[in-house]
CSV table of C-alpha atoms and ligand atoms in Angstrom, one decimal:
chain,number,residue,atom,x,y,z
Z,1,MET,CA,12.8,-15.8,10.0
Z,2,HIS,CA,15.6,-18.0,8.8
Z,3,HIS,CA,16.2,-21.2,6.8
Z,4,PHE,CA,18.3,-23.3,9.1
Z,5,ARG,CA,16.5,-26.4,10.4
Z,6,TYR,CA,16.8,-30.0,11.3
Z,7,VAL,CA,15.8,-32.5,8.7
Z,8,ARG,CA,15.8,-36.1,10.0
Z,9,GLY,CA,18.1,-35.1,12.8
Z,10,ARG,CA,20.6,-33.3,10.6
Z,11,LEU,CA,21.0,-29.5,10.5
Z,12,TYR,CA,20.3,-28.1,7.1
Z,13,CYS,CA,20.8,-24.6,5.5
Z,14,GLU,CA,17.9,-24.5,3.0
Z,15,GLY,CA,18.3,-27.7,1.0
Z,16,VAL,CA,21.9,-28.4,1.8
Z,17,SER,CA,23.2,-30.4,4.8
Z,18,VAL,CA,25.6,-28.6,7.0
Z,19,GLU,CA,27.7,-31.7,7.5
Z,20,SER,CA,28.1,-32.2,3.8
Z,21,LEU,CA,29.4,-28.6,3.5
Z,22,THR,CA,32.0,-29.2,6.2
Z,23,LYS,CA,33.1,-32.5,4.5
Z,24,GLN,CA,33.8,-30.4,1.4
Z,25,HIS,CA,35.1,-27.2,2.9
Z,26,GLY,CA,36.4,-28.1,6.4
Z,27,SER,CA,35.8,-26.0,9.5
Z,28,PRO,CA,35.5,-23.4,10.9
Z,29,LEU,CA,33.0,-22.5,8.2
Z,30,TYR,CA,30.6,-19.6,7.8
Z,31,ILE,CA,27.4,-20.6,6.0
Z,32,TYR,CA,24.9,-18.0,4.7
Z,33,SER,CA,21.4,-18.6,3.4
Z,34,ALA,CA,20.4,-16.5,0.4
Z,35,LYS,CA,16.8,-17.2,0.9
Z,36,THR,CA,17.0,-15.8,4.5
Z,37,LEU,CA,18.7,-12.7,3.2
Z,38,THR,CA,16.0,-12.3,0.5
Z,39,ASP,CA,13.1,-12.9,2.9
Z,40,ASN,CA,14.4,-10.4,5.4
Z,41,PHE,CA,14.9,-7.8,2.8
Z,42,ASN,CA,11.6,-8.3,1.2
Z,43,ARG,CA,9.7,-8.5,4.5
Z,44,LEU,CA,11.0,-5.0,5.4
Z,45,HIS,CA,10.5,-3.7,1.9
Z,46,THR,CA,6.8,-4.9,1.9
Z,47,ALA,CA,6.1,-3.5,5.4
Z,48,LEU,CA,7.4,-0.1,4.2
Z,49,SER,CA,5.6,-0.1,0.9
Z,50,PRO,CA,3.3,2.9,1.8
Z,51,LEU,CA,6.5,5.0,1.8
Z,52,ASN,CA,8.8,6.0,-1.0
Z,53,HIS,CA,11.8,4.3,0.4
Z,54,LEU,CA,15.2,2.8,-0.2
Z,55,ILE,CA,16.8,0.1,1.9
Z,56,CYS,CA,20.6,0.6,2.1
Z,57,PHE,CA,22.0,-2.6,3.6
Z,58,ALA,CA,24.6,-1.7,6.3
Z,59,MET,CA,27.3,-3.7,4.7
Z,60,LYS,CA,29.6,-3.4,7.6
Z,61,SER,CA,27.5,-6.2,9.2
Z,62,ASN,CA,28.4,-8.6,6.3
Z,63,SER,CA,30.3,-7.4,3.3
Z,64,ASN,CA,30.9,-10.7,1.5
Z,65,LEU,CA,30.5,-10.2,-2.2
Z,66,GLY,CA,28.1,-13.0,-2.6
Z,67,VAL,CA,25.9,-11.7,0.2
Z,68,MET,CA,26.0,-8.2,-1.2
Z,69,ARG,CA,25.2,-9.3,-4.7
Z,70,THR,CA,22.1,-11.1,-3.3
Z,71,LEU,CA,20.9,-7.8,-1.9
Z,72,ALA,CA,21.9,-5.7,-4.9
Z,73,ASP,CA,19.9,-8.0,-7.1
Z,74,LEU,CA,16.8,-7.2,-4.9
Z,75,GLY,CA,17.3,-3.5,-5.7
Z,76,GLY,CA,18.9,-2.6,-2.4
Z,77,GLY,CA,21.4,0.1,-1.9
Z,78,PHE,CA,24.3,0.1,0.6
Z,79,ASP,CA,25.2,2.0,3.7
Z,80,THR,CA,29.0,2.3,3.5
Z,81,VAL,CA,31.5,3.5,6.1
Z,82,SER,CA,34.8,3.6,4.1
Z,83,GLY,CA,36.2,4.0,0.7
Z,84,GLY,CA,37.0,0.3,0.8
Z,85,GLU,CA,33.4,-0.5,1.3
Z,86,ILE,CA,32.4,1.6,-1.7
Z,87,GLN,CA,35.0,-0.3,-3.8
Z,88,ARG,CA,33.4,-3.5,-2.5
Z,89,VAL,CA,30.0,-2.4,-3.6
Z,90,ILE,CA,31.4,-2.0,-7.1
Z,91,ALA,CA,33.2,-5.4,-6.9
Z,92,ALA,CA,29.9,-7.0,-5.9
Z,93,GLY,CA,28.0,-5.5,-8.8
Z,94,GLY,CA,26.1,-3.0,-6.7
Z,95,ASN,CA,25.3,0.6,-7.7
Z,96,PRO,CA,27.3,3.4,-6.1
Z,97,ARG,CA,24.5,5.7,-6.9
Z,98,LYS,CA,22.4,3.9,-4.3
Z,99,CYS,CA,25.1,4.2,-1.7
Z,100,VAL,CA,25.3,6.5,1.3
Z,101,PHE,CA,28.7,7.1,3.0
Z,102,ALA,CA,28.7,7.4,6.7
Z,103,GLY,CA,31.3,7.6,9.4
Z,104,VAL,CA,33.0,10.2,11.6
Z,105,GLY,CA,36.5,9.9,10.1
Z,106,LYS,CA,36.2,10.2,6.3
Z,107,THR,CA,39.6,10.9,4.8
Z,108,GLU,CA,40.4,13.1,1.8
Z,109,ASP,CA,41.1,10.1,-0.5
Z,110,GLU,CA,37.8,8.5,0.5
Z,111,ILE,CA,35.8,11.7,-0.2
Z,112,VAL,CA,37.5,12.0,-3.6
Z,113,PHE,CA,36.7,8.4,-4.5
Z,114,ALA,CA,33.1,8.7,-3.3
Z,115,LEU,CA,32.6,11.9,-5.3
Z,116,ARG,CA,34.1,10.4,-8.5
Z,117,LYS,CA,31.8,7.4,-8.1
Z,118,GLY,CA,28.7,9.6,-7.8
Z,119,ILE,CA,27.4,8.2,-4.5
Z,120,TYR,CA,23.8,9.1,-3.5
Z,121,CYS,CA,24.8,11.0,-0.3
Z,122,PHE,CA,27.5,11.7,2.3
Z,123,ASN,CA,26.2,11.3,5.8
Z,124,VAL,CA,28.1,14.1,7.5
Z,125,GLU,CA,29.0,13.9,11.2
Z,126,SER,CA,30.7,17.3,11.9
Z,127,GLU,CA,31.2,20.8,10.5
Z,128,PRO,CA,34.9,20.3,9.8
Z,129,GLU,CA,33.9,17.4,7.6
Z,130,LEU,CA,31.3,19.5,5.8
Z,131,GLU,CA,34.0,22.1,5.0
Z,132,ARG,CA,36.4,19.4,3.8
Z,133,ILE,CA,33.8,17.8,1.5
Z,134,ASN,CA,32.9,21.3,0.1
Z,135,ARG,CA,36.6,22.1,-0.5
Z,136,ILE,CA,37.3,18.7,-2.2
Z,137,ALA,CA,34.1,18.9,-4.3
Z,138,GLY,CA,35.1,22.4,-5.4
Z,139,LYS,CA,38.5,21.1,-6.6
Z,140,LEU,CA,36.8,18.3,-8.6
Z,141,LYS,CA,34.2,20.7,-9.9
Z,142,LYS,CA,31.4,18.7,-8.4
Z,143,ILE,CA,28.5,19.3,-6.1
Z,144,ALA,CA,28.5,16.9,-3.1
Z,145,PRO,CA,25.1,15.6,-2.0
Z,146,VAL,CA,25.0,15.7,1.8
Z,147,ALA,CA,22.8,14.8,4.7
Z,148,ILE,CA,23.8,15.8,8.2
Z,149,ARG,CA,23.5,13.2,11.0
Z,150,VAL,CA,21.4,14.5,13.8
Z,151,ASN,CA,22.0,13.1,17.2
Z,152,PRO,CA,18.4,13.1,18.7
Z,153,ASN,CA,19.7,12.4,22.2
Z,154,VAL,CA,17.4,9.4,22.5
Z,155,ASP,CA,18.6,6.4,24.6
Z,156,ALA,CA,18.2,3.3,22.5
Z,157,LYS,CA,18.6,1.2,25.8
Z,158,THR,CA,20.8,-1.3,24.1
Z,159,HIS,CA,24.4,-2.4,25.0
Z,160,LYS,CA,26.7,0.4,25.9
Z,161,LYS,CA,29.1,-0.4,23.0
Z,162,ILE,CA,26.3,-0.1,20.4
Z,163,THR,CA,24.3,2.9,21.5
Z,164,THR,CA,24.9,5.9,19.3
Z,165,GLY,CA,22.1,8.3,19.7
Z,166,THR,CA,22.9,10.2,22.9
Z,167,TYR,CA,25.2,13.2,23.6
Z,168,ASP,CA,27.7,10.9,25.4
Z,169,ASN,CA,29.0,9.5,22.1
Z,170,LYS,CA,30.9,10.7,19.1
Z,171,PHE,CA,28.2,10.4,16.5
Z,172,GLY,CA,26.3,13.2,14.7
Z,173,ILE,CA,25.5,16.8,15.6
Z,174,ALA,CA,23.3,17.8,18.5
Z,175,PHE,CA,19.6,18.2,17.7
Z,176,GLU,CA,19.6,21.8,18.9
Z,177,LYS,CA,22.5,22.8,16.6
Z,178,ILE,CA,21.2,21.2,13.4
Z,179,ALA,CA,19.2,24.2,12.0
Z,180,GLY,CA,22.2,26.5,12.4
Z,181,VAL,CA,24.5,23.9,10.7
Z,182,TYR,CA,22.1,23.6,7.7
Z,183,ALA,CA,21.9,27.4,7.4
Z,184,ARG,CA,25.7,27.6,7.3
Z,185,ALA,CA,26.0,24.6,5.0
Z,186,ALA,CA,23.5,26.2,2.6
Z,187,LYS,CA,26.1,28.9,1.9
Z,188,LEU,CA,28.8,26.4,0.8
Z,189,LYS,CA,29.0,26.4,-2.9
Z,190,HIS,CA,29.8,22.8,-3.6
Z,191,ILE,CA,27.3,21.2,-1.2
Z,192,ARG,CA,23.8,20.2,-2.0
Z,193,LEU,CA,21.7,19.6,1.1
Z,194,ARG,CA,20.0,16.4,0.1
Z,195,GLY,CA,18.7,14.9,3.3
Z,196,LEU,CA,18.7,14.5,7.1
Z,197,GLN,CA,20.1,11.4,8.8
Z,198,MET,CA,20.0,9.7,12.1
Z,199,HIS,CA,20.9,6.3,13.7
Z,200,ILE,CA,20.3,5.8,17.3
Z,201,GLY,CA,22.0,2.4,18.0
Z,202,SER,CA,22.1,-1.3,17.2
Z,203,GLN,CA,20.2,-4.3,18.3
Z,204,LEU,CA,17.0,-2.5,19.4
Z,205,THR,CA,14.2,-4.9,20.3
Z,206,GLN,CA,11.5,-2.4,21.1
Z,207,VAL,CA,9.9,0.1,18.7
Z,208,LYS,CA,9.6,2.9,21.3
Z,209,PRO,CA,13.1,4.4,20.9
Z,210,PHE,CA,12.7,4.5,17.1
Z,211,ALA,CA,9.3,6.2,17.5
Z,212,ASP,CA,10.6,8.6,20.1
Z,213,ALA,CA,13.5,9.5,17.8
Z,214,VAL,CA,11.3,9.9,14.7
Z,215,ARG,CA,8.7,12.0,16.6
Z,216,LYS,CA,11.5,14.3,17.8
Z,217,VAL,CA,13.2,14.6,14.4
Z,218,ALA,CA,10.1,14.8,12.1
Z,219,PRO,CA,9.3,18.5,12.7
Z,220,LEU,CA,13.0,19.3,12.1
Z,221,ALA,CA,12.9,17.3,8.8
Z,222,ALA,CA,9.8,19.2,7.7
Z,223,LYS,CA,11.4,22.5,8.4
Z,224,LEU,CA,14.6,21.5,6.5
Z,225,LYS,CA,12.4,20.4,3.6
Z,226,THR,CA,10.8,23.8,3.4
Z,227,LYS,CA,13.9,25.8,3.9
Z,228,HIS,CA,16.5,23.8,2.1
Z,229,ASN,CA,14.5,21.5,-0.1
Z,230,ILE,CA,15.9,18.3,1.3
Z,231,GLU,CA,14.5,15.1,-0.4
Z,232,PHE,CA,15.0,12.4,2.2
Z,233,LEU,CA,15.1,11.4,5.8
Z,234,SER,CA,17.2,8.5,6.8
Z,235,ILE,CA,16.1,6.8,10.0
Z,236,GLY,CA,19.2,4.6,10.2
Z,237,GLY,CA,19.4,0.9,11.1
Z,238,GLY,CA,19.3,-0.9,14.4
Z,239,ILE,CA,16.4,-3.3,14.1
Z,240,GLY,CA,17.3,-6.1,16.5
Z,241,ILE,CA,17.0,-9.8,16.2
Z,242,ILE,CA,16.6,-12.5,18.8
Z,243,TYR,CA,19.7,-14.4,19.5
Z,244,GLU,CA,18.3,-16.8,22.1
Z,245,ASP,CA,16.2,-19.7,21.0
Z,246,ALA,CA,17.0,-18.9,17.4
Z,247,LEU,CA,16.2,-22.4,16.3
Z,248,ALA,CA,13.5,-23.2,18.8
Z,249,SER,CA,10.3,-24.8,17.6
Z,250,GLY,CA,11.6,-25.5,14.2
Z,251,GLN,CA,10.6,-22.6,12.0
Z,252,ALA,CA,8.5,-20.6,14.3
Z,253,THR,CA,10.0,-17.1,14.2
Z,254,TRP,CA,10.9,-15.7,17.6
Z,255,TRP,CA,8.3,-13.0,17.4
Z,256,GLU,CA,5.6,-15.5,16.9
Z,257,ARG,CA,6.3,-16.9,20.3
Z,258,LYS,CA,4.0,-15.6,23.0
Z,259,GLU,CA,6.7,-14.3,25.3
Z,260,ASN,CA,8.2,-12.2,22.5
Z,261,ARG,CA,5.0,-10.7,21.2
Z,262,ASP,CA,5.8,-7.2,22.4
Z,263,LEU,CA,9.2,-7.3,20.7
Z,264,LEU,CA,10.1,-5.6,17.5
Z,265,THR,CA,9.0,-7.0,14.1
Z,266,PRO,CA,9.3,-5.3,10.7
Z,267,GLU,CA,5.6,-5.0,10.6
Z,268,LYS,CA,5.4,-3.4,14.0
Z,269,TYR,CA,8.2,-1.1,13.1
Z,270,ALA,CA,6.4,0.0,9.9
Z,271,GLU,CA,3.0,0.2,11.6
Z,272,THR,CA,4.4,2.6,14.2
Z,273,LEU,CA,6.7,4.6,12.0
Z,274,VAL,CA,4.9,4.9,8.6
Z,275,PRO,CA,2.1,7.2,10.0
Z,276,LEU,CA,4.8,9.4,11.5
Z,277,LEU,CA,6.9,9.5,8.3
Z,278,GLN,CA,4.2,9.6,5.6
Z,279,PRO,CA,3.0,13.2,6.2
Z,280,LEU,CA,6.5,14.5,5.6
Z,281,GLY,CA,6.4,13.7,2.0
Z,282,LEU,CA,10.1,12.8,2.0
Z,283,LYS,CA,11.8,9.8,0.7
Z,284,VAL,CA,12.8,7.5,3.6
Z,285,LEU,CA,16.1,5.7,3.7
Z,286,LEU,CA,16.8,2.8,6.0
Z,287,GLU,CA,20.1,1.3,6.9
Z,288,PRO,CA,19.5,-2.1,8.4
Z,289,GLY,CA,22.4,-4.4,8.8
Z,290,ARG,CA,21.9,-7.1,11.5
Z,291,PHE,CA,18.2,-7.4,10.8
Z,292,ILE,CA,19.0,-8.6,7.2
Z,293,SER,CA,22.2,-10.6,7.7
Z,294,GLY,CA,22.2,-11.7,11.4
Z,295,ASN,CA,20.0,-14.7,11.2
Z,296,ALA,CA,21.1,-15.5,7.7
Z,297,GLY,CA,24.4,-17.0,8.8
Z,298,ILE,CA,25.9,-19.6,11.1
Z,299,LEU,CA,29.5,-20.5,12.1
Z,300,VAL,CA,30.2,-24.2,12.1
Z,301,SER,CA,33.0,-25.6,14.2
Z,302,ARG,CA,34.4,-29.0,15.2
Z,303,VAL,CA,35.0,-30.1,18.7
Z,304,GLU,CA,38.7,-30.7,19.0
Z,305,TYR,CA,38.8,-31.8,22.7
Z,306,VAL,CA,36.6,-32.3,25.6
Z,307,LYS,CA,38.2,-31.3,28.8
Z,308,ARG,CA,36.8,-31.9,32.3
Z,309,THR,CA,38.2,-30.0,35.2
Z,310,GLY,CA,36.5,-30.4,38.6
Z,311,LYS,CA,33.0,-29.4,38.0
Z,312,LYS,CA,33.5,-27.9,34.5
Z,313,TYR,CA,32.9,-29.4,31.1
Z,314,PHE,CA,34.8,-27.6,28.3
Z,315,ALA,CA,34.2,-28.2,24.6
Z,316,ILE,CA,37.3,-26.8,22.9
Z,317,VAL,CA,36.3,-26.1,19.3
Z,318,ASP,CA,38.3,-25.2,16.2
Z,319,ALA,CA,36.7,-21.8,15.9
Z,320,ALA,CA,37.9,-19.1,18.2
Z,321,MET,CA,37.5,-15.4,19.0
Z,322,ASN,CA,39.4,-14.4,15.9
Z,323,ASP,CA,36.6,-16.0,13.8
Z,324,LEU,CA,33.7,-14.7,15.9
Z,325,ILE,CA,34.5,-12.0,18.3
Z,326,ARG,CA,31.0,-10.9,19.4
Z,327,PRO,CA,30.9,-13.0,22.7
Z,328,ALA,CA,34.3,-11.7,23.8
Z,329,PHE,CA,33.7,-8.1,22.6
Z,330,TYR,CA,30.1,-7.5,23.5
Z,331,GLU,CA,29.3,-10.4,25.9
Z,332,SER,CA,26.9,-11.4,23.2
Z,333,PHE,CA,24.9,-14.6,23.0
Z,334,HIS,CA,24.9,-17.1,20.2
Z,335,GLU,CA,22.8,-20.2,20.4
Z,336,ILE,CA,25.0,-23.3,20.0
Z,337,VAL,CA,23.5,-26.4,18.6
Z,338,PRO,CA,24.8,-29.8,17.5
Z,339,VAL,CA,24.9,-30.3,13.7
Z,340,LYS,CA,23.7,-33.9,14.3
Z,341,GLN,CA,20.9,-34.2,16.8
Z,342,THR,CA,21.6,-36.6,19.6
Z,343,LYS,CA,19.8,-38.1,22.5
Z,344,ASN,CA,22.6,-37.0,24.8
Z,345,ARG,CA,21.5,-35.3,27.9
Z,346,PRO,CA,22.2,-31.5,28.2
Z,347,ILE,CA,25.3,-30.8,30.3
Z,348,ALA,CA,26.5,-27.4,31.5
Z,349,THR,CA,29.2,-26.7,28.9
Z,350,ASP,CA,31.8,-24.0,28.3
Z,351,VAL,CA,32.3,-23.8,24.5
Z,352,VAL,CA,35.7,-22.2,24.1
Z,353,GLY,CA,38.3,-21.6,21.3
Z,354,GLY,CA,41.9,-22.5,21.5
Z,355,ILE,CA,43.3,-19.0,21.9
Z,356,CYS,CA,45.2,-18.0,25.1
Z,357,GLU,CA,42.7,-15.5,26.2
Z,358,THR,CA,40.1,-16.1,28.9
Z,359,GLY,CA,37.7,-14.0,26.7
Z,360,ASP,CA,38.0,-16.7,24.0
Z,361,THR,CA,34.8,-18.2,25.3
Z,362,PHE,CA,31.6,-18.7,23.2
Z,363,CYS,CA,29.4,-19.7,26.2
Z,364,LYS,CA,29.7,-20.5,29.9
Z,365,ASP,CA,28.0,-23.3,31.8
Z,366,ARG,CA,25.3,-23.5,29.1
Z,367,PRO,CA,23.2,-26.7,29.1
Z,368,ILE,CA,23.7,-28.2,25.6
Z,369,PRO,CA,23.4,-31.8,24.6
Z,370,ARG,CA,26.7,-33.4,25.6
Z,371,VAL,CA,29.2,-33.1,22.7
Z,372,GLU,CA,32.2,-35.3,22.1
Z,373,GLU,CA,35.5,-35.0,20.2
Z,374,GLY,CA,34.9,-34.7,16.5
Z,375,ASP,CA,31.3,-33.5,16.8
Z,376,LEU,CA,30.2,-30.5,14.8
Z,377,VAL,CA,28.4,-27.6,16.5
Z,378,ALA,CA,26.8,-24.6,14.9
Z,379,MET,CA,26.8,-21.1,16.3
Z,380,LEU,CA,23.6,-19.5,15.1
Z,381,SER,CA,22.8,-15.9,14.2
Z,382,ALA,CA,26.4,-15.3,13.2
Z,383,GLY,CA,25.7,-13.6,9.8
Z,384,ALA,CA,26.1,-10.1,11.2
Z,385,TYR,CA,29.3,-8.7,12.7
Z,386,GLY,CA,30.8,-12.2,12.4
Z,387,PHE,CA,33.2,-12.8,9.6
Z,388,VAL,CA,33.6,-9.0,9.0
Z,389,MET,CA,35.2,-8.7,12.5
Z,390,ALA,CA,37.4,-11.8,12.1
Z,391,GLY,CA,41.1,-11.5,12.2
Z,392,THR,CA,44.2,-13.6,12.2
Z,393,TYR,CA,45.2,-13.4,15.8
Z,394,ASN,CA,47.5,-16.4,16.7
Z,395,THR,CA,48.2,-16.7,13.0
Z,396,ARG,CA,44.9,-18.4,12.4
Z,397,PRO,CA,43.7,-18.1,8.8
Z,398,MET,CA,40.4,-16.4,8.0
Z,399,PRO,CA,37.6,-19.0,7.7
Z,400,THR,CA,35.8,-20.1,4.6
Z,401,GLU,CA,32.4,-18.6,3.7
Z,402,VAL,CA,29.8,-20.5,1.8
Z,403,LEU,CA,26.5,-19.2,0.3
Z,404,VAL,CA,23.6,-21.5,-0.1
Z,405,ASN,CA,20.6,-21.0,-2.4
Z,406,GLY,CA,18.1,-23.8,-2.3
Z,407,LYS,CA,20.0,-27.0,-3.1
Z,408,LYS,CA,23.0,-25.1,-4.5
Z,409,SER,CA,26.0,-24.0,-2.6
Z,410,ALA,CA,29.1,-22.0,-3.5
Z,411,VAL,CA,32.3,-21.0,-1.8
Z,412,VAL,CA,32.1,-17.2,-1.7
Z,413,ARG,CA,35.4,-16.9,0.1
Z,414,LYS,CA,38.2,-19.5,0.2
Z,415,ARG,CA,39.9,-20.3,3.4
Z,416,GLN,CA,42.9,-18.1,3.7
Z,417,LYS,CA,46.2,-19.8,3.2
Z,418,VAL,CA,48.5,-19.6,6.2
Z,419,LYS,CA,51.3,-18.1,4.1
Z,420,ASP,CA,49.0,-15.3,3.0
Z,421,ILE,CA,48.7,-14.2,6.6
Z,422,TRP,CA,52.2,-12.8,6.5
Z,423,ALA,CA,52.2,-11.8,2.8
Z,424,GLY,CA,53.3,-8.2,2.7
Z,425,GLU,CA,55.5,-8.7,5.8
Z,426,ALA,CA,59.3,-8.9,5.5
Z,427,THR,CA,62.3,-9.0,7.7
Z,428,ALA,CA,64.3,-5.7,7.8
Z,429,PRO,CA,67.2,-5.3,5.4
Z,430,TRP,CA,69.8,-5.3,8.2
Z,431,GLN,CA,68.6,-8.7,9.3
Z,432,LYS,CA,70.0,-10.2,6.0
P,501,PLP,C1,26.1,0.2,12.2
P,501,PLP,C2,25.2,1.2,11.5
P,501,PLP,C3,24.0,0.7,10.9
P,501,PLP,C4,23.5,-0.7,11.0
P,501,PLP,O1,23.2,-1.1,12.3
P,501,PLP,P1,22.4,-2.5,12.5
P,501,PLP,O2,22.2,-2.6,13.9
P,501,PLP,O3,23.3,-3.6,12.0
P,501,PLP,O4,21.2,-2.4,11.7
P,501,PLP,C5,23.3,1.7,10.3
P,501,PLP,N1,23.6,3.0,10.2
P,501,PLP,C6,24.7,3.4,10.8
P,501,PLP,C7,25.1,4.9,10.7
P,501,PLP,C8,25.6,2.5,11.5
P,501,PLP,O5,26.7,3.0,12.1
């Protein structure tokens, strides 16, 4: 579900015209819909209402302060992966006590900071990390709340760069070893075993891998509850969204379309998982990122040039892979639509950025209504892993971000000034 639609032939985000936003703020421009964020959060929250649960938004998918504040105000917590992200939670007005801290490489400074802020839990990925947290907590005279990430060895059957729940990757501790690790951890004086955690991958569009993983892990969680008095099980994030036909048939959500009926919805997710989780009597944590933010954002870009070469039709736009790297990085698909609807016939188009990399391509030979120089196009479903992965390659400033709520809009991040790109750099003293 999202709130981007055409109104009299013009693309709108909620009650605000996309064109009017680019007139004010230029392009490339990220636009986020607060109502979409809210609806997605609430929809999951409602579906899971039979469970005592907490939704910790995976802020690595979109950590803009305005976006985070929207979710904090709904009562959400945050799944963080660095000390910087915990600082961001505080800057956004979120509550560190509703934060979990994940990641395989937590540094000493990050652990100190997280302990001082009283986070809800560390999601621990190895025994050396457990020992480090215990040692640091001891020094600070604190007890560190900990969940250990179990790798259930379930194949999420998603893209190879975003599958995390098999023994081929660096995440978590093998299922068979978990009981032993908890037994050893229980002897550490400054550790409190608070939960058990897993996350099998991202962009899952079927419920089965989730169900397989929960079925496999539930008996283990029950055992750990009895033995070590854990209070929660985190089932991670990973709920997928549809990227194709994101705008199709106006507001019909993709899962309402017949061909997508067997795909994942929050209701189907809950319907399958709640009966497996409820008997455990544990609090359930979720860490959705993309599901909440993905369809809540678009990237708007202007066509700088149209270039025909032989059979090809290139639309060279003012956004590039530094603004949105997903197509180059994961070969991912973003629907691309004109901001102003036209009667132009679709023509096989390569929409590309201006960077000297062949990978700087948003789509290849895709039939889209013929665009011309000066036209605006919107790349949809760019709210997750979009701006957060942006960089300044080619000395291109970070784009502007705008948050829309009804008829209101606000710049939630100003366009970076070119000079700020090299702020902090200097020539060496011997260069005079
Ligand atoms: C990335 C990540 C998430 C969020 O994944 P989404 O696919 O965006 O829902 C949740 N938990 C962990 C541990 C992650 O690494």
